Coordinates of C-alpha atoms and ligand atoms in Angstrom, one line a residue:
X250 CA -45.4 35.4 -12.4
X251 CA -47.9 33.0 -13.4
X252 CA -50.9 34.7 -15.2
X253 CA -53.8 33.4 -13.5
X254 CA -54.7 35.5 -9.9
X255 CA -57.2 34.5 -7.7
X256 CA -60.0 37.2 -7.2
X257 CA -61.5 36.6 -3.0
X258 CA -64.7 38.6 -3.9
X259 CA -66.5 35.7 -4.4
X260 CA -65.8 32.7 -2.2
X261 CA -67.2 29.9 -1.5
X262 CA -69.9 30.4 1.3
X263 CA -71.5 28.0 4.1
X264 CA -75.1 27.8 4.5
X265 CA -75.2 30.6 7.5
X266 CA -73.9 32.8 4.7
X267 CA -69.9 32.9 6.0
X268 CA -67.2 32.3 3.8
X269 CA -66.4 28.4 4.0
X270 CA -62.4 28.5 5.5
X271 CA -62.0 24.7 4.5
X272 CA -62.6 25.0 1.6
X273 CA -60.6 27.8 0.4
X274 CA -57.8 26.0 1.8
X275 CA -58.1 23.9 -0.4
X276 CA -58.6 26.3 -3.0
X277 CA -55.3 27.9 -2.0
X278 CA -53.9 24.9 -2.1
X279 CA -54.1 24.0 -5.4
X280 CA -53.7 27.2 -6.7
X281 CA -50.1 27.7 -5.2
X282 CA -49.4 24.1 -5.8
X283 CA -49.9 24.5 -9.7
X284 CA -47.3 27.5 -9.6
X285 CA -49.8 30.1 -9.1
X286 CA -49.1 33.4 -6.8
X287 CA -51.4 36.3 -7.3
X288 CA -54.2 37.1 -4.4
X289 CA -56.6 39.7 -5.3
X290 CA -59.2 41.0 -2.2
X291 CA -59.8 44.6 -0.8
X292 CA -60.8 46.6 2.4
X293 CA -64.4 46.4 1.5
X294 CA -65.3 43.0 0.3
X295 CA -67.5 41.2 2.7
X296 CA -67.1 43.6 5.2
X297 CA -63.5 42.6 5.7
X298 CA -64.1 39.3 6.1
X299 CA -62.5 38.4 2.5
X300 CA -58.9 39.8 3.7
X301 CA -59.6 37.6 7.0
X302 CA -59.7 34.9 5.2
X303 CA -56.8 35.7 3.0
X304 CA -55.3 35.7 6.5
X305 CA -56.7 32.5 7.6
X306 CA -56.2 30.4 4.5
X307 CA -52.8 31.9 2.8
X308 CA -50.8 34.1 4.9
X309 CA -51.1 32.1 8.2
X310 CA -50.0 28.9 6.1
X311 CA -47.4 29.9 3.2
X312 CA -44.0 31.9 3.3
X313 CA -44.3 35.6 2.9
X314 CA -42.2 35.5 0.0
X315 CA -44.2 32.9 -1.8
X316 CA -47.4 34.6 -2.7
X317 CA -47.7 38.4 -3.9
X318 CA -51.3 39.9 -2.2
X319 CA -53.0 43.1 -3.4
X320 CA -55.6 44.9 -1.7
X321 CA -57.6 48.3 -2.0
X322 CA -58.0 51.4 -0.3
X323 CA -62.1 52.3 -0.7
X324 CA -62.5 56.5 -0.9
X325 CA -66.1 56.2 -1.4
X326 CA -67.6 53.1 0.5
X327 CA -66.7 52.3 3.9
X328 CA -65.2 55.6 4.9
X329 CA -66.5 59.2 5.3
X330 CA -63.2 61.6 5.4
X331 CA -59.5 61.7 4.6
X332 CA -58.6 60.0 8.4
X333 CA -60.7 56.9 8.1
X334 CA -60.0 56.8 4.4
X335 CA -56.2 56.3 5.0
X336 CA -57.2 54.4 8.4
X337 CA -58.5 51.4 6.1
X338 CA -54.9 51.2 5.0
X339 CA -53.7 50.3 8.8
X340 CA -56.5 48.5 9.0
X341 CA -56.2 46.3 6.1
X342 CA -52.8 45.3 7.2
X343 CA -53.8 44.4 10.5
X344 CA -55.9 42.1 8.9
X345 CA -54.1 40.5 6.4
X346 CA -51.5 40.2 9.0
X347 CA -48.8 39.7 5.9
X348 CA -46.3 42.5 7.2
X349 CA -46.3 44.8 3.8
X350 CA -48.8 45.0 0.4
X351 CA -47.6 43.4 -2.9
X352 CA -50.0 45.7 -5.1
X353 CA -52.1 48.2 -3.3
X354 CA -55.1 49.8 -5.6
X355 CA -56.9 53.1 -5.3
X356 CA -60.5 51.1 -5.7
X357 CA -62.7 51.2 -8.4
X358 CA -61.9 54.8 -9.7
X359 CA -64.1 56.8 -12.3
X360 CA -65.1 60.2 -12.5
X361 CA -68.3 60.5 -9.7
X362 CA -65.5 59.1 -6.7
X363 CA -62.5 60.9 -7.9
X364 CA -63.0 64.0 -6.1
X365 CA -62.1 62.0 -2.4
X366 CA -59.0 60.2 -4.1
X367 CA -58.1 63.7 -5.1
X368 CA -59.3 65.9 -1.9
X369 CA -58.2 63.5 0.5
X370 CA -54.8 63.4 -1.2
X371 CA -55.1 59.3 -1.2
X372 CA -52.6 59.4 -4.7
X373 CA -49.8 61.0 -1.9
X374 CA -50.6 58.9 0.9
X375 CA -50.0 55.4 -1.0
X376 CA -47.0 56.7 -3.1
X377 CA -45.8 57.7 0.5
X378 CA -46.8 54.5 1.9
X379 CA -44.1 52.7 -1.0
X380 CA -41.7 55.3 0.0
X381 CA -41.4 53.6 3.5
X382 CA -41.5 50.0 1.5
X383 CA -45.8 48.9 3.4
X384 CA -46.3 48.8 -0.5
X385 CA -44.3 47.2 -3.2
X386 CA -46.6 48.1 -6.6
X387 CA -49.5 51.3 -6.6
X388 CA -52.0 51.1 -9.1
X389 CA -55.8 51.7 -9.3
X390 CA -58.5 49.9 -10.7
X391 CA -60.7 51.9 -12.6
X392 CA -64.3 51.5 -14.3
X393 CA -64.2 54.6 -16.8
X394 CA -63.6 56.2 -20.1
X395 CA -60.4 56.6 -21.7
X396 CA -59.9 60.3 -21.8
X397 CA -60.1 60.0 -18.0
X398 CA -57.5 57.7 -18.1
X399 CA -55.3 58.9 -19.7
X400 CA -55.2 62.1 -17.7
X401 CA -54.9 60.2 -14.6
X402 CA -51.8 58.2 -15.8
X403 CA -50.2 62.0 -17.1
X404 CA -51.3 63.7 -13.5
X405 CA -49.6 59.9 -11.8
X406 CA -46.7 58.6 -13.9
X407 CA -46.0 57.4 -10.3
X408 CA -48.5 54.2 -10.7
X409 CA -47.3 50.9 -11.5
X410 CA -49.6 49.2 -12.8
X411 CA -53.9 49.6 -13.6
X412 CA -56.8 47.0 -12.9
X413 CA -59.1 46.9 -16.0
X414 CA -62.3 45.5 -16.6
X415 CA -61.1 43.3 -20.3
X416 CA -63.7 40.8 -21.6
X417 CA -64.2 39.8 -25.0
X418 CA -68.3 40.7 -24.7
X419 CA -67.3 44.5 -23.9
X420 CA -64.2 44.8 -25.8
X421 CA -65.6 47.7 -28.1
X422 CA -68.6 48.2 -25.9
X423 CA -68.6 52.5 -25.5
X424 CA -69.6 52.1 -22.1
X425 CA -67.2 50.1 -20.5
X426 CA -64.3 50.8 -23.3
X427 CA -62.6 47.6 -22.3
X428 CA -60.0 47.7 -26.1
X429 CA -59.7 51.8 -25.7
X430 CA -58.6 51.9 -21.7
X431 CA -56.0 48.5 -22.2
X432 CA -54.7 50.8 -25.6
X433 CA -54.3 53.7 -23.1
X434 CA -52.0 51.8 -20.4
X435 CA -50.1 50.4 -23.1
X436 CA -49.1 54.0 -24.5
X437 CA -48.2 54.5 -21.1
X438 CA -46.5 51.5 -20.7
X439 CA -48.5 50.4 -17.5
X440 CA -48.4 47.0 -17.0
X441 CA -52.5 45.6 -16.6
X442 CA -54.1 43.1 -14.2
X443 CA -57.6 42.3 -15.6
X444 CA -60.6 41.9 -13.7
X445 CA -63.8 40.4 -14.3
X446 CA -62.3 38.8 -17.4
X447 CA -65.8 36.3 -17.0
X448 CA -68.3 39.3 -16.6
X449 CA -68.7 38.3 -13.5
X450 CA -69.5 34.5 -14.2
X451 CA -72.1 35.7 -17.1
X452 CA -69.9 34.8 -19.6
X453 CA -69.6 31.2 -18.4
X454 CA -73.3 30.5 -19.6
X455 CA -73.9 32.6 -22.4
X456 CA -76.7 32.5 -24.7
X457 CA -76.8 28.9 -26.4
X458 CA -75.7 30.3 -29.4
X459 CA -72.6 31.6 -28.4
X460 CA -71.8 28.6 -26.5
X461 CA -72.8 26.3 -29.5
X462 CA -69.8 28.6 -31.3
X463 CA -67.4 27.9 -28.8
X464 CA -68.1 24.1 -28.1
X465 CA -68.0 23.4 -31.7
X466 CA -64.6 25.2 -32.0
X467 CA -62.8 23.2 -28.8
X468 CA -65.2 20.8 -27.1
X469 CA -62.7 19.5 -24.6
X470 CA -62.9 23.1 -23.0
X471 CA -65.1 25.2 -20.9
X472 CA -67.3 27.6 -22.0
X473 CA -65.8 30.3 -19.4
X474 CA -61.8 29.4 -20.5
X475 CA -62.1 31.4 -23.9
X476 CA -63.0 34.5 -21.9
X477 CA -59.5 34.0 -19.3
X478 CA -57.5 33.2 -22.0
X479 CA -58.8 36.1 -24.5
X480 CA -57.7 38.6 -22.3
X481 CA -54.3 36.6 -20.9
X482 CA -53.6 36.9 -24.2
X483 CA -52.7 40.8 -23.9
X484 CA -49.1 41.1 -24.0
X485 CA -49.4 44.3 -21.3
X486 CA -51.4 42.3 -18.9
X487 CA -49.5 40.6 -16.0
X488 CA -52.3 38.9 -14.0
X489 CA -56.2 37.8 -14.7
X490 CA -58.2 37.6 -11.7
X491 CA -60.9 35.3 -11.5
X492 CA -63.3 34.9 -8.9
X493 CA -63.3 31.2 -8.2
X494 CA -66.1 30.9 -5.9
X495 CA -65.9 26.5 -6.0
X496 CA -63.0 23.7 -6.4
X497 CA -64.6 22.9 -9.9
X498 CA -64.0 26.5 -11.2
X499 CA -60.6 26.6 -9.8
X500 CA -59.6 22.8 -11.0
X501 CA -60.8 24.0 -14.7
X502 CA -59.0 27.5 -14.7
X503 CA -55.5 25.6 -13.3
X504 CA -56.2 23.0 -15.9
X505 CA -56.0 25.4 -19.3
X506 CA -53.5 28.3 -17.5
X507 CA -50.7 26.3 -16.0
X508 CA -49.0 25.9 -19.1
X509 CA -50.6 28.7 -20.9
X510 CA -50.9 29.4 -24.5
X511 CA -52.2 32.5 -26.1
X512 CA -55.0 32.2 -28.5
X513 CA -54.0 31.2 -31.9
X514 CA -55.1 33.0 -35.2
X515 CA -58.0 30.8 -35.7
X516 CA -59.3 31.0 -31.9
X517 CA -59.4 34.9 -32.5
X518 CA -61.7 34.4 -35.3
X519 CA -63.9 32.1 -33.1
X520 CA -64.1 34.9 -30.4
X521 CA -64.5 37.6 -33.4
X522 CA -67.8 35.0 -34.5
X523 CA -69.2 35.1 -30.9
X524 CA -68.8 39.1 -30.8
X525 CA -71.0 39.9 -33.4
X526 CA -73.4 37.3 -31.7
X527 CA -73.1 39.1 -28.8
X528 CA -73.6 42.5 -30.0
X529 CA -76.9 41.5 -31.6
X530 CA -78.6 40.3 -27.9
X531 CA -79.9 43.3 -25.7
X532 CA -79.2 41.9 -22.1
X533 CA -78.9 44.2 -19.3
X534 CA -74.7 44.9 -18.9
X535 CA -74.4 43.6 -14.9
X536 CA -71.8 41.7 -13.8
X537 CA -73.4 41.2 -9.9
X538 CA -70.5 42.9 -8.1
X539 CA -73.0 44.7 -6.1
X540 CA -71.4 48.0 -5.7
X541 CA -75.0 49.6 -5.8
X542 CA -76.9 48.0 -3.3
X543 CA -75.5 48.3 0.2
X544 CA -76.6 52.2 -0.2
X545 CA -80.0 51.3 -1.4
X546 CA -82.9 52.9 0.9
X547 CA -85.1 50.1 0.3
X548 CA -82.6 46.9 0.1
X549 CA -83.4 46.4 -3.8
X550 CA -81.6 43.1 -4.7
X551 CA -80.6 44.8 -8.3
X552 CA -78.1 42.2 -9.6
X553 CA -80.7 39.3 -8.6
X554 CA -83.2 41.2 -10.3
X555 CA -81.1 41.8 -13.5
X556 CA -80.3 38.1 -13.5
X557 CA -83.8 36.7 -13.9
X558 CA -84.5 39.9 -16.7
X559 CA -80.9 38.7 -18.5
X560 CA -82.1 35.0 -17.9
X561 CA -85.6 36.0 -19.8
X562 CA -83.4 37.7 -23.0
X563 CA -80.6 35.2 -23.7
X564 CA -82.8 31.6 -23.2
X565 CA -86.3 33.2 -23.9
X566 CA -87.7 30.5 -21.3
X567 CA -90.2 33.5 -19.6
X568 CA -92.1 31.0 -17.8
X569 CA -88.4 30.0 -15.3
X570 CA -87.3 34.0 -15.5
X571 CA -90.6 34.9 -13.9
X572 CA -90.0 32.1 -11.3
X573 CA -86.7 33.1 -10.5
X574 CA -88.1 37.0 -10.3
X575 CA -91.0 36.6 -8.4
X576 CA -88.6 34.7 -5.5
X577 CA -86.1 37.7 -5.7
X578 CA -88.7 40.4 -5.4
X579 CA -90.4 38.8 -2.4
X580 CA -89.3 41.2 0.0
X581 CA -88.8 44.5 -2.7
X582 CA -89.3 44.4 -5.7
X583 CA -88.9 47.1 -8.6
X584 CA -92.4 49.1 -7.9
X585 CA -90.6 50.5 -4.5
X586 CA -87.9 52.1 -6.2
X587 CA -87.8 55.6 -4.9
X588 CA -85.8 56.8 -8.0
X589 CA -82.9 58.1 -5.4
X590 CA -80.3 57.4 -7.7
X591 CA -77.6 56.0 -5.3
X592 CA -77.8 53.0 -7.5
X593 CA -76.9 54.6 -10.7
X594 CA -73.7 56.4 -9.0
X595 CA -72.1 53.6 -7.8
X596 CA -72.8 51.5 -11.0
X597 CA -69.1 50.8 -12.8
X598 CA -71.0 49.9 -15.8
X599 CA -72.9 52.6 -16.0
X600 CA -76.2 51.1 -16.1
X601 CA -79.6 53.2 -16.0
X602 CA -80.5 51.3 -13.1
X603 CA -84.1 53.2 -12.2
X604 CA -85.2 52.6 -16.2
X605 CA -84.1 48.9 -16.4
X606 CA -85.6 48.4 -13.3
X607 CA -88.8 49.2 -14.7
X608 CA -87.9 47.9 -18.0
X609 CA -88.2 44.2 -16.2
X610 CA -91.2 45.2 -14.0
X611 CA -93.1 45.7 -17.0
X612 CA -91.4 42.5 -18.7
X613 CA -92.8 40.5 -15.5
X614 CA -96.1 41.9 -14.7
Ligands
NAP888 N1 -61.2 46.6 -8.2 C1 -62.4 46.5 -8.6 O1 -63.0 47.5 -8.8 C2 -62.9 45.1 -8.8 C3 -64.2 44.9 -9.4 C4 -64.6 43.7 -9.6 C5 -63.8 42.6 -9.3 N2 -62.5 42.8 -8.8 C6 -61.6 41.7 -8.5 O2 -61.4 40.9 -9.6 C7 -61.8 39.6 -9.3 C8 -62.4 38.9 -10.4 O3 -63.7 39.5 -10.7 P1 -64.9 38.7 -10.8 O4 -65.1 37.7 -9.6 O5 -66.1 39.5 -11.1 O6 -64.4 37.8 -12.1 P2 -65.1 36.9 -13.2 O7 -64.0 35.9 -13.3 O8 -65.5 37.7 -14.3 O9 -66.3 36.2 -12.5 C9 -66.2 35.2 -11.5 C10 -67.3 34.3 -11.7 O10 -67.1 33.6 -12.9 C11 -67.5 32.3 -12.8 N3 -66.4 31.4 -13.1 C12 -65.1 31.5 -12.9 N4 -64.4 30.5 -13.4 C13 -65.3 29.7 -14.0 C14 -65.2 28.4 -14.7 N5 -64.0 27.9 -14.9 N6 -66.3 27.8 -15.1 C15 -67.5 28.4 -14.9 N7 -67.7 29.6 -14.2 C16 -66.6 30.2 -13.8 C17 -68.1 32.1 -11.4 O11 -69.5 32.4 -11.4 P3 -70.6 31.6 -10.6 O12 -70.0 31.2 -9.3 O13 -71.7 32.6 -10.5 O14 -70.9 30.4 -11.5 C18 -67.3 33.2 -10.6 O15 -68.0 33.6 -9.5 C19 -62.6 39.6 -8.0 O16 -62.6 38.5 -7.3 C20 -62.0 40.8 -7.4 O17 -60.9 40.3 -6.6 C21 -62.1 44.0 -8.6
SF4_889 S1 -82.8 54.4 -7.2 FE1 -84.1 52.8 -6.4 S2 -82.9 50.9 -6.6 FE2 -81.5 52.7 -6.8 S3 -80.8 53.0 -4.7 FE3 -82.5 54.4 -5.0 S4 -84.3 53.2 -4.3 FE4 -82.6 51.8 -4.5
SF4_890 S1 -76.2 47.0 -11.4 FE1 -74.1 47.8 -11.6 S2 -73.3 48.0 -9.5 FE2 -75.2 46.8 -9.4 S3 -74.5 44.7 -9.4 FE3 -74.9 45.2 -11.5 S4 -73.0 46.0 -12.3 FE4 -72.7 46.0 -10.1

């Protein structure tokens, strides 16, 4: 299997805000043209309407056997006890209408969510679910430390593989352990898919002087293809998910991982320059998956909010920041905060949401 998957959590979108079919066509097209296999989406992602159109724009218009599919069973979002936890499996299926699941993840696993994974004996119910061949790989993805993990993969020697958030930026960051959790698969021999490999897209426009380092190094390539082929460099990892969310991102990422090559010596030391860059800038750690705000009381846009505060430290250009703030806060803003703390629980980076929030109130006002 080819190393590049495609991640459906960000698609392109129309202007009424759906997910724009044609073009992910297209999309797919390219991607399974150029030898690529891997679909990445889950139960929860646009409400379901990401596996739809997995259904749409793959499935309905490719051999089963050509593509490999993984999706997730949510124990915390989207269900609310052990029936309609292992309903979203059924459901899921029905959706993708692809017959059985190539990988089939636990989602987004760390220490406040593991209770229902564990209670609602979810582990059983997808190893059972391989038993009866509906799944053909279990795994979980998982946004924690590495003691954790490594007691999960001694209490599940069952799992197959493990989704991990790998990026060059985070790589010895303590709170996201991205070097320690790929060291503990690999004692376990678990094979890795990587997501968010880009931070979420912010590592395709860095601050300008980490992407002055990596012009100067390869100017032919993109800013964003270091961080995909950093982590495709890991012998343990099988698959690197990227969230293409437009026919430019996807014709760059096919261009550099069709044929790919692993970093060489030399590139290493380029990435080794930009990490002690990196470590030396204070930016707020979120990659906009926005896990925290469909539980938000007051409809907080967090990630947007984070942006224009991340936009203010890496280009110091306060004046476009505050701009870009005072659009996103239109509606709520930071000073209506109730300090509930959903936010902070269903961070996977950990981030003190409630302090930064006011961190970049104060930054603004
Ligand atoms: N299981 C889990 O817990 C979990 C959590 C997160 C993600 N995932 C999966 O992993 C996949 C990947 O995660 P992600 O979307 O956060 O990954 P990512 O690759 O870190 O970020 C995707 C973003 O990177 C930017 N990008 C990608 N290629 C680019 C290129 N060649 N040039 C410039 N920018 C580029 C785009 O940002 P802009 O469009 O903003 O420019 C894109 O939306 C997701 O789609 C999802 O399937 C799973
Ligand atoms: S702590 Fe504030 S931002 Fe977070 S969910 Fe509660 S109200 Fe929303
Ligand atoms: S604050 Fe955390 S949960 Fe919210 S979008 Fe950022 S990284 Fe995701």
């Amino acid at each position: 299997m080819k190393k590049l998957g495609f991640g459906l959590m960000r698609l392109p979108q129309c202007a009424d805000g759906s997910i724009d079919l044609e073009q992910v066509k297209h999309m797919v097209d390219d991607f399974m043209a150029a030898g690529f296999t891997y679909f990445d989406t889950a139960y929860v992602y646009g409400d379901g309407a990401s596996e739809k159109a997995a259904k749409t724009c793959l499935v309905d218009r490719y051999p089963r056997e050509s593509y490999q599919i993984a999706t997730k069973l949510n124990g915390w979002m989207g269900c609310h006890d052990e029936e309609s936890a292992k309903k979203e499996f059924e459901v899921s299926l029905e959706r993708l209408g692809c017959g059985y699941i190539d990988y089939y993840l636990l989602h987004a696993v760390k220490e406040d969510n593991l209770h229902f994974y564990n209670d609602w004996h979810l582990w059983d119910f997808i190893k059972e679910k391989k038993a009866q061949g509906l799944i053909k790989h279990i795994g979980f993805s998982y946004h924690d430390q590495p003691e954790l993990l490594d007691q999960l993969l001694n209490e599940h020697p069952e799992v197959d593989f493990v989704q991990l958030q790998l990026n060059y930026a985070d790589w010895e960051n303590p709170a996201v352990s991205s070097r320690r959790n790929y060291e503990v698969c690999v004692k376990h021999h678990k094979k890795v898919i990587v997501m968010e490999p880009i931070k979420g897209g912010t590592l395709a426009t860095p601050a300008p002087s980490v992407a002055d380092v990596l012009k100067k190094a390869e100017p032919d390539m993109s800013v964003a293809s270091w961080a995909i082929r950093y982590v495709a460099s890991l012998e343990n990892v099988i698959v690197v998910l990227s969230g293409m969310s437009n026919q430019e991102q996807m014709d760059d990422n096919i261009s550099y991982m069709r044929d790919f090559v692993p970093l060489t010596a030399q590139e290493q030391e380029v990435i080794h320059q930009v990490q002690d860059i990196m470590a030396s800038l204070d930016q707020i750690p979120c990659t906009a998956c926005h896990y925290c705000t469909p539980g938000c009381p007051v409809h907080m846009p967090i990630p947007e909010i984070f942006e224009a505060m991340n936009r203010n430290i890496l280009f110091g250009n306060k004046e476009s920041a505050i701009k870009r703030y005072q659009r996103v806060t239109k509606e709520t803003g930071p000073e209506d905060c109730i300090a509930c703390g959903q936010c902070e629980a269903a961070c996977p980076q950990h981030i003190a949401i409630i302090e930064q929030l006011k961190r970049t109130q104060e930054a603004f006002s």
